[in-house]
mmCIF file of C-alpha atoms in Angstrom:
data_model
loop_
_atom_site.group_PDB
_atom_site.id
_atom_site.type_symbol
_atom_site.label_atom_id
_atom_site.label_comp_id
_atom_site.label_asym_id
_atom_site.label_seq_id
_atom_site.Cartn_x
_atom_site.Cartn_y
_atom_site.Cartn_z
ATOM 1 C CA MET A 1103 7.089 13.994 2.242
ATOM 2 C CA SER A 1104 9.156 10.981 1.259
ATOM 3 C CA LEU A 1105 8.939 7.455 2.567
ATOM 4 C CA ILE A 1106 10.757 6.550 5.783
ATOM 5 C CA ILE A 1107 12.958 3.491 6.197
ATOM 6 C CA ILE A 1108 12.903 1.780 9.607
ATOM 7 C CA ASP A 1109 15.595 -0.774 10.476
ATOM 8 C CA GLN A 1110 15.674 -2.417 13.904
ATOM 9 C CA GLY A 1111 13.394 0.360 15.152
ATOM 10 C CA ASN A 1112 15.629 3.199 13.917
ATOM 11 C CA ARG A 1113 15.199 5.599 11.009
ATOM 12 C CA ILE A 1114 17.946 5.190 8.431
ATOM 13 C CA GLN A 1115 18.886 6.969 5.207
ATOM 14 C CA THR A 1116 19.328 3.796 3.159
ATOM 15 C CA PRO A 1117 17.082 3.816 0.046
ATOM 16 C CA VAL A 1118 14.332 1.232 -0.364
ATOM 17 C CA LYS A 1119 16.120 -0.481 -3.263
ATOM 18 C CA ALA A 1120 19.113 -1.230 -1.034
ATOM 19 C CA LEU A 1121 17.009 -3.176 1.485
ATOM 20 C CA PHE A 1122 14.333 -4.807 -0.642
ATOM 21 C CA LYS A 1123 14.967 -6.793 -3.798
ATOM 22 C CA GLN A 1124 13.230 -5.175 -6.726
ATOM 23 C CA ARG A 1125 10.546 -7.321 -8.289
ATOM 24 C CA SER A 1126 11.231 -8.758 -11.714
ATOM 25 C CA VAL A 1127 9.610 -7.377 -14.849
ATOM 26 C CA ASP A 1128 7.412 -10.474 -15.122
ATOM 27 C CA GLU A 1129 6.213 -10.128 -11.530
ATOM 28 C CA THR A 1130 5.441 -6.446 -12.015
ATOM 29 C CA ALA A 1131 3.547 -7.110 -15.223
ATOM 30 C CA ALA A 1132 1.536 -9.850 -13.560
ATOM 31 C CA SER A 1133 0.678 -7.521 -10.713
ATOM 32 C CA ASN A 1134 -0.479 -4.803 -13.078
ATOM 33 C CA ALA A 1135 -2.633 -7.258 -15.007
ATOM 34 C CA SER A 1136 -4.309 -8.900 -12.035
ATOM 35 C CA ARG A 1137 -4.057 -6.236 -9.331
ATOM 36 C CA GLY A 1138 -3.139 -9.156 -7.084
ATOM 37 C CA LEU A 1139 -1.643 -8.832 -3.633
ATOM 38 C CA PRO A 1140 1.538 -10.943 -3.347
ATOM 39 C CA GLY A 1141 2.268 -11.879 0.249
ATOM 40 C CA SER A 1142 -1.362 -11.441 1.295
ATOM 41 C CA ASP A 1143 -4.226 -13.896 1.407
ATOM 42 C CA GLU A 1144 -6.875 -11.217 1.106
ATOM 43 C CA ASN A 1145 -9.229 -11.531 -1.851
ATOM 44 C CA MET A 1146 -10.731 -8.177 -2.737
ATOM 45 C CA LYS A 1147 -13.038 -9.306 -5.563
ATOM 46 C CA ARG A 1148 -16.243 -9.573 -3.561
ATOM 47 C CA PRO A 1149 -19.774 -10.128 -4.909
ATOM 48 C CA GLY A 1150 -21.195 -6.947 -6.357
ATOM 49 C CA GLU A 1151 -17.803 -5.292 -6.742
ATOM 50 C CA ARG A 1152 -15.961 -4.733 -9.977
ATOM 51 C CA PHE A 1153 -12.495 -3.553 -10.848
ATOM 52 C CA ILE A 1154 -12.066 -0.333 -12.801
ATOM 53 C CA ARG A 1155 -9.322 -0.869 -15.368
ATOM 54 C CA LEU A 1156 -7.247 2.247 -15.835
ATOM 55 C CA ASP A 1157 -5.603 1.753 -19.249
ATOM 56 C CA PRO A 1158 -2.912 4.325 -20.076
ATOM 57 C CA GLU A 1159 -3.009 3.162 -23.697
ATOM 58 C CA SER A 1160 -6.581 4.405 -24.054
ATOM 59 C CA SER A 1161 -5.361 7.982 -24.303
ATOM 60 C CA ARG A 1162 -3.357 7.050 -27.395
ATOM 61 C CA HIS A 1163 -6.272 5.734 -29.431
ATOM 62 C CA PRO A 1164 -7.173 8.018 -32.360
ATOM 63 C CA ALA A 1165 -10.291 10.108 -31.859
ATOM 64 C CA PRO A 1166 -13.287 9.535 -34.149
ATOM 65 C CA GLN A 1167 -13.187 11.547 -37.355
ATOM 66 C CA THR A 1168 -15.196 14.764 -37.214
ATOM 67 C CA SER A 1169 -16.109 17.322 -39.827
ATOM 68 C CA GLY A 1170 -14.005 20.456 -40.188
ATOM 69 C CA ALA A 1171 -16.814 22.635 -38.838
ATOM 70 C CA GLN A 1172 -17.385 20.387 -35.813
ATOM 71 C CA ALA A 1173 -13.667 20.224 -35.070
ATOM 72 C CA ALA A 1174 -13.401 23.999 -35.236
ATOM 73 C CA TYR A 1175 -16.378 24.337 -32.883
ATOM 74 C CA GLU A 1176 -14.840 21.934 -30.376
ATOM 75 C CA GLU A 1177 -11.521 23.760 -30.438
ATOM 76 C CA THR A 1178 -13.298 27.083 -29.891
ATOM 77 C CA SER A 1179 -15.256 25.617 -26.979
ATOM 78 C CA LYS A 1180 -12.066 24.406 -25.309
ATOM 79 C CA ALA A 1181 -10.221 27.679 -25.799
ATOM 80 C CA GLY A 1182 -9.968 29.869 -22.750
ATOM 81 C CA LYS A 1183 -11.018 27.154 -20.306
ATOM 82 C CA PRO A 1184 -8.441 26.808 -17.533
ATOM 83 C CA LYS A 1185 -7.094 23.323 -16.953
ATOM 84 C CA THR A 1186 -8.242 21.879 -13.649
ATOM 85 C CA ALA A 1187 -5.358 20.482 -11.634
ATOM 86 C CA ARG A 1188 -5.917 16.948 -10.454
ATOM 87 C CA PRO A 1189 -5.858 16.819 -6.634
ATOM 88 C CA VAL A 1190 -2.898 15.009 -5.113
ATOM 89 C CA LEU A 1191 -3.960 12.164 -2.858
ATOM 90 C CA ARG A 1192 -1.959 11.636 0.321
ATOM 91 C CA ALA A 1193 -1.517 8.874 2.880
ATOM 92 C CA GLN A 1194 -3.871 10.422 5.416
ATOM 93 C CA GLN A 1195 -6.757 10.179 2.948
ATOM 94 C CA ILE A 1196 -6.651 6.401 2.589
ATOM 95 C CA MET A 1197 -4.894 4.978 5.644
ATOM 96 C CA THR A 1198 -6.695 2.574 7.958
ATOM 97 C CA PHE A 1199 -6.847 3.396 11.659
ATOM 98 C CA PRO A 1200 -6.741 2.464 14.439
ATOM 99 C CA VAL A 1201 -4.042 -0.090 13.632
ATOM 100 C CA GLN A 1202 -3.877 -3.584 15.092
ATOM 101 C CA THR A 1203 -0.556 -4.013 16.889
ATOM 102 C CA ILE A 1204 1.339 -6.650 18.824
ATOM 103 C CA THR A 1205 4.422 -6.697 21.046
ATOM 104 C CA THR A 1206 7.651 -8.538 20.391
ATOM 105 C CA THR A 1207 7.073 -10.776 23.420
ATOM 106 C CA ALA A 1208 3.755 -12.189 22.170
ATOM 107 C CA SER A 1209 3.700 -15.683 20.687
ATOM 108 C CA LEU A 1210 3.013 -16.464 17.052
ATOM 109 C CA ARG A 1211 -0.172 -18.202 18.153
ATOM 110 C CA GLN A 1212 -1.366 -14.963 19.754
ATOM 111 C CA ALA A 1213 -0.472 -13.044 16.610
ATOM 112 C CA TRP A 1214 -2.359 -15.515 14.408
ATOM 113 C CA LEU A 1215 -5.477 -15.400 16.572
ATOM 114 C CA GLN A 1216 -5.432 -11.606 16.396
ATOM 115 C CA LEU A 1217 -5.159 -11.666 12.605
ATOM 116 C CA GLU A 1218 -8.054 -14.120 12.418
ATOM 117 C CA GLU A 1219 -10.215 -12.133 14.835
ATOM 118 C CA HIS A 1220 -9.898 -8.932 12.817
ATOM 119 C CA ASN A 1221 -9.682 -10.607 9.385
ATOM 120 C CA ILE A 1222 -6.511 -8.748 8.445
ATOM 121 C CA ALA A 1223 -3.156 -9.713 6.943
ATOM 122 C CA HIS A 1224 -0.648 -7.652 8.956
ATOM 123 C CA LEU A 1225 0.131 -6.539 12.494
ATOM 124 C CA VAL A 1226 2.454 -3.673 13.343
ATOM 125 C CA VAL A 1227 5.036 -4.758 15.906
ATOM 126 C CA LEU A 1228 5.692 -2.361 18.790
ATOM 127 C CA ASP A 1229 8.642 -2.205 21.177
ATOM 128 C CA ASP A 1230 8.447 -1.540 24.923
ATOM 129 C CA SER A 1231 8.070 2.184 24.227
ATOM 130 C CA GLU A 1232 5.157 1.508 21.837
ATOM 131 C CA ARG A 1233 7.181 2.620 18.839
ATOM 132 C CA PRO A 1234 6.553 0.753 15.569
ATOM 133 C CA VAL A 1235 9.610 -1.381 14.824
ATOM 134 C CA GLY A 1236 8.374 -3.763 12.138
ATOM 135 C CA LEU A 1237 5.589 -5.877 10.672
ATOM 136 C CA ILE A 1238 4.421 -9.455 10.943
ATOM 137 C CA SER A 1239 2.161 -11.007 8.323
ATOM 138 C CA ARG A 1240 0.238 -14.224 7.804
ATOM 139 C CA PRO A 1241 2.983 -15.784 5.632
ATOM 140 C CA ASP A 1242 5.554 -14.998 8.338
ATOM 141 C CA ILE A 1243 3.530 -16.970 10.870
ATOM 142 C CA LEU A 1244 2.601 -19.811 8.530
ATOM 143 C CA GLU A 1245 6.283 -20.580 8.000
ATOM 144 C CA HIS A 1246 6.547 -21.524 11.694
ATOM 145 C CA GLY A 1247 3.018 -22.764 12.434
ATOM 146 C CA THR A 1248 -0.071 -20.999 13.677
ATOM 147 C CA ASP A 1249 0.147 -22.740 17.074
ATOM 148 C CA SER A 1250 3.821 -21.932 17.563
ATOM 149 C CA THR A 1251 4.958 -20.625 20.939
ATOM 150 C CA VAL A 1252 7.915 -18.874 19.279
ATOM 151 C CA THR A 1253 7.801 -15.159 20.022
ATOM 152 C CA VAL A 1254 7.109 -12.439 17.491
ATOM 153 C CA ALA A 1255 10.615 -11.081 18.162
ATOM 154 C CA VAL A 1256 12.131 -14.062 16.347
ATOM 155 C CA VAL A 1257 10.013 -13.821 13.201
ATOM 156 C CA TYR A 1258 8.825 -10.291 12.482
ATOM 157 C CA GLN A 1259 10.116 -8.154 9.588
ATOM 158 C CA LYS A 1260 12.668 -5.830 11.165
ATOM 159 C CA GLN A 1261 13.124 -3.682 8.065
ATOM 160 C CA MET A 1262 10.061 -1.653 7.232
ATOM 161 C CA VAL A 1263 8.985 1.124 4.887
ATOM 162 C CA ALA A 1264 6.790 3.762 6.540
ATOM 163 C CA ALA A 1265 5.013 6.885 5.331
ATOM 164 C CA THR A 1266 3.986 10.216 6.820
ATOM 165 C CA LEU A 1267 0.539 11.771 6.632
ATOM 166 C CA GLU A 1268 1.723 13.894 3.706
ATOM 167 C CA THR A 1269 3.368 11.158 1.637
ATOM 168 C CA GLU A 1270 1.793 11.125 -1.826
ATOM 169 C CA LEU A 1271 -0.090 7.976 -2.768
ATOM 170 C CA SER A 1272 1.609 7.872 -6.156
ATOM 171 C CA GLN A 1273 4.898 7.210 -4.345
ATOM 172 C CA ILE A 1274 3.322 4.569 -2.123
ATOM 173 C CA ALA A 1275 1.705 2.847 -5.127
ATOM 174 C CA SER A 1276 5.013 2.822 -7.002
ATOM 175 C CA THR A 1277 6.703 1.185 -3.997
ATOM 176 C CA PHE A 1278 4.064 -1.549 -3.812
ATOM 177 C CA VAL A 1279 4.497 -2.309 -7.513
ATOM 178 C CA SER A 1280 8.304 -2.266 -7.537
ATOM 179 C CA TYR A 1281 9.099 -4.117 -4.306
ATOM 180 C CA PRO A 1282 7.721 -7.138 -2.374
ATOM 181 C CA ILE A 1283 6.071 -4.876 0.190
ATOM 182 C CA SER A 1284 2.379 -5.335 0.970
ATOM 183 C CA ALA A 1285 1.797 -2.878 3.842
ATOM 184 C CA ILE A 1286 3.186 0.537 4.806
ATOM 185 C CA PRO A 1287 2.513 1.987 8.285
ATOM 186 C CA VAL A 1288 1.948 5.739 8.612
ATOM 187 C CA ILE A 1289 3.893 7.389 11.432
ATOM 188 C CA SER A 1290 4.397 10.860 12.886
ATOM 189 C CA GLU A 1291 7.619 12.828 13.272
ATOM 190 C CA LYS A 1292 7.809 11.402 16.811
ATOM 191 C CA ASP A 1293 7.446 7.843 15.486
ATOM 192 C CA GLU A 1294 3.876 7.533 16.721
ATOM 193 C CA LEU A 1295 1.767 5.014 14.814
ATOM 194 C CA LEU A 1296 -1.060 6.828 13.035
ATOM 195 C CA GLY A 1297 -2.373 4.350 10.472
ATOM 196 C CA ILE A 1298 -1.496 1.738 7.883
ATOM 197 C CA ILE A 1299 -1.904 1.381 4.104
ATOM 198 C CA SER A 1300 -1.936 -1.953 2.294
ATOM 199 C CA ARG A 1301 -2.114 -2.886 -1.363
ATOM 200 C CA THR A 1302 -5.702 -3.795 -0.665
ATOM 201 C CA ASP A 1303 -6.472 -0.167 0.215
ATOM 202 C CA LEU A 1304 -5.153 0.978 -3.152
ATOM 203 C CA VAL A 1305 -7.137 -1.708 -4.975
ATOM 204 C CA ARG A 1306 -10.248 -0.360 -3.235
ATOM 205 C CA LEU A 1307 -9.436 3.049 -4.707
ATOM 206 C CA LEU A 1308 -9.437 1.537 -8.174
ATOM 207 C CA ILE A 1309 -12.689 -0.281 -7.481
ATOM 208 C CA ASN A 1310 -14.251 3.013 -6.446
ATOM 209 C CA ASP A 1311 -12.874 4.717 -9.575
ATOM 210 C CA ALA A 1312 -10.603 7.036 -7.617
ATOM 211 C CA GLN A 1313 -7.833 8.810 -9.491
ATOM 212 C CA VAL A 1314 -4.414 7.718 -8.256
ATOM 213 C CA GLU A 1315 -1.737 9.809 -9.922
ATOM 214 C CA SER A 1316 1.090 7.914 -11.597
ATOM 215 C CA TRP A 1317 -0.399 4.542 -10.545
ATOM 216 C CA ALA A 1318 2.238 1.860 -11.142
#
């Protein structure tokens, strides 16, 4: 399943690139090098953890020289062995749930306290019918002040990219790399909120040496 674009609470057919400015080549390269999370204050490099660097160039390095007999043996050993298809990872396998949410009538102070309480970077904004209509993040609140009485309705991001349970993680990863998007909610066909995926979740996959197809 493809990604879903939500605008003002409604599904639209407009492509992601028409709503979100594509990141520059320099920004993308910096993201690939550092695995940083622009727009988020989360720091995933914790004590005892290490990043697994997946280097596509490594597959291009020449193999060590082997004797003709050894090379022939290796080729014979490989012959007849069926290639194992790499499993396709999907949104439902990595999403976080339950999701922390907030209403449009709540104040920015309430939103900030909720982010602090749960040590997270995003809240999904719900309308009166409890449908996800957007996101609000720490930077959004900081622009107006953490003690502000302004309501979430004034500040939250009203254009949002969402995924389904079956959306492939390679597509989600590509979206994170190409656009200034740091969280993607997962919703059902009836627009029910099922989970959320952030860049941090994908970094955790790399830390745990998971195989993300077509990463970046």
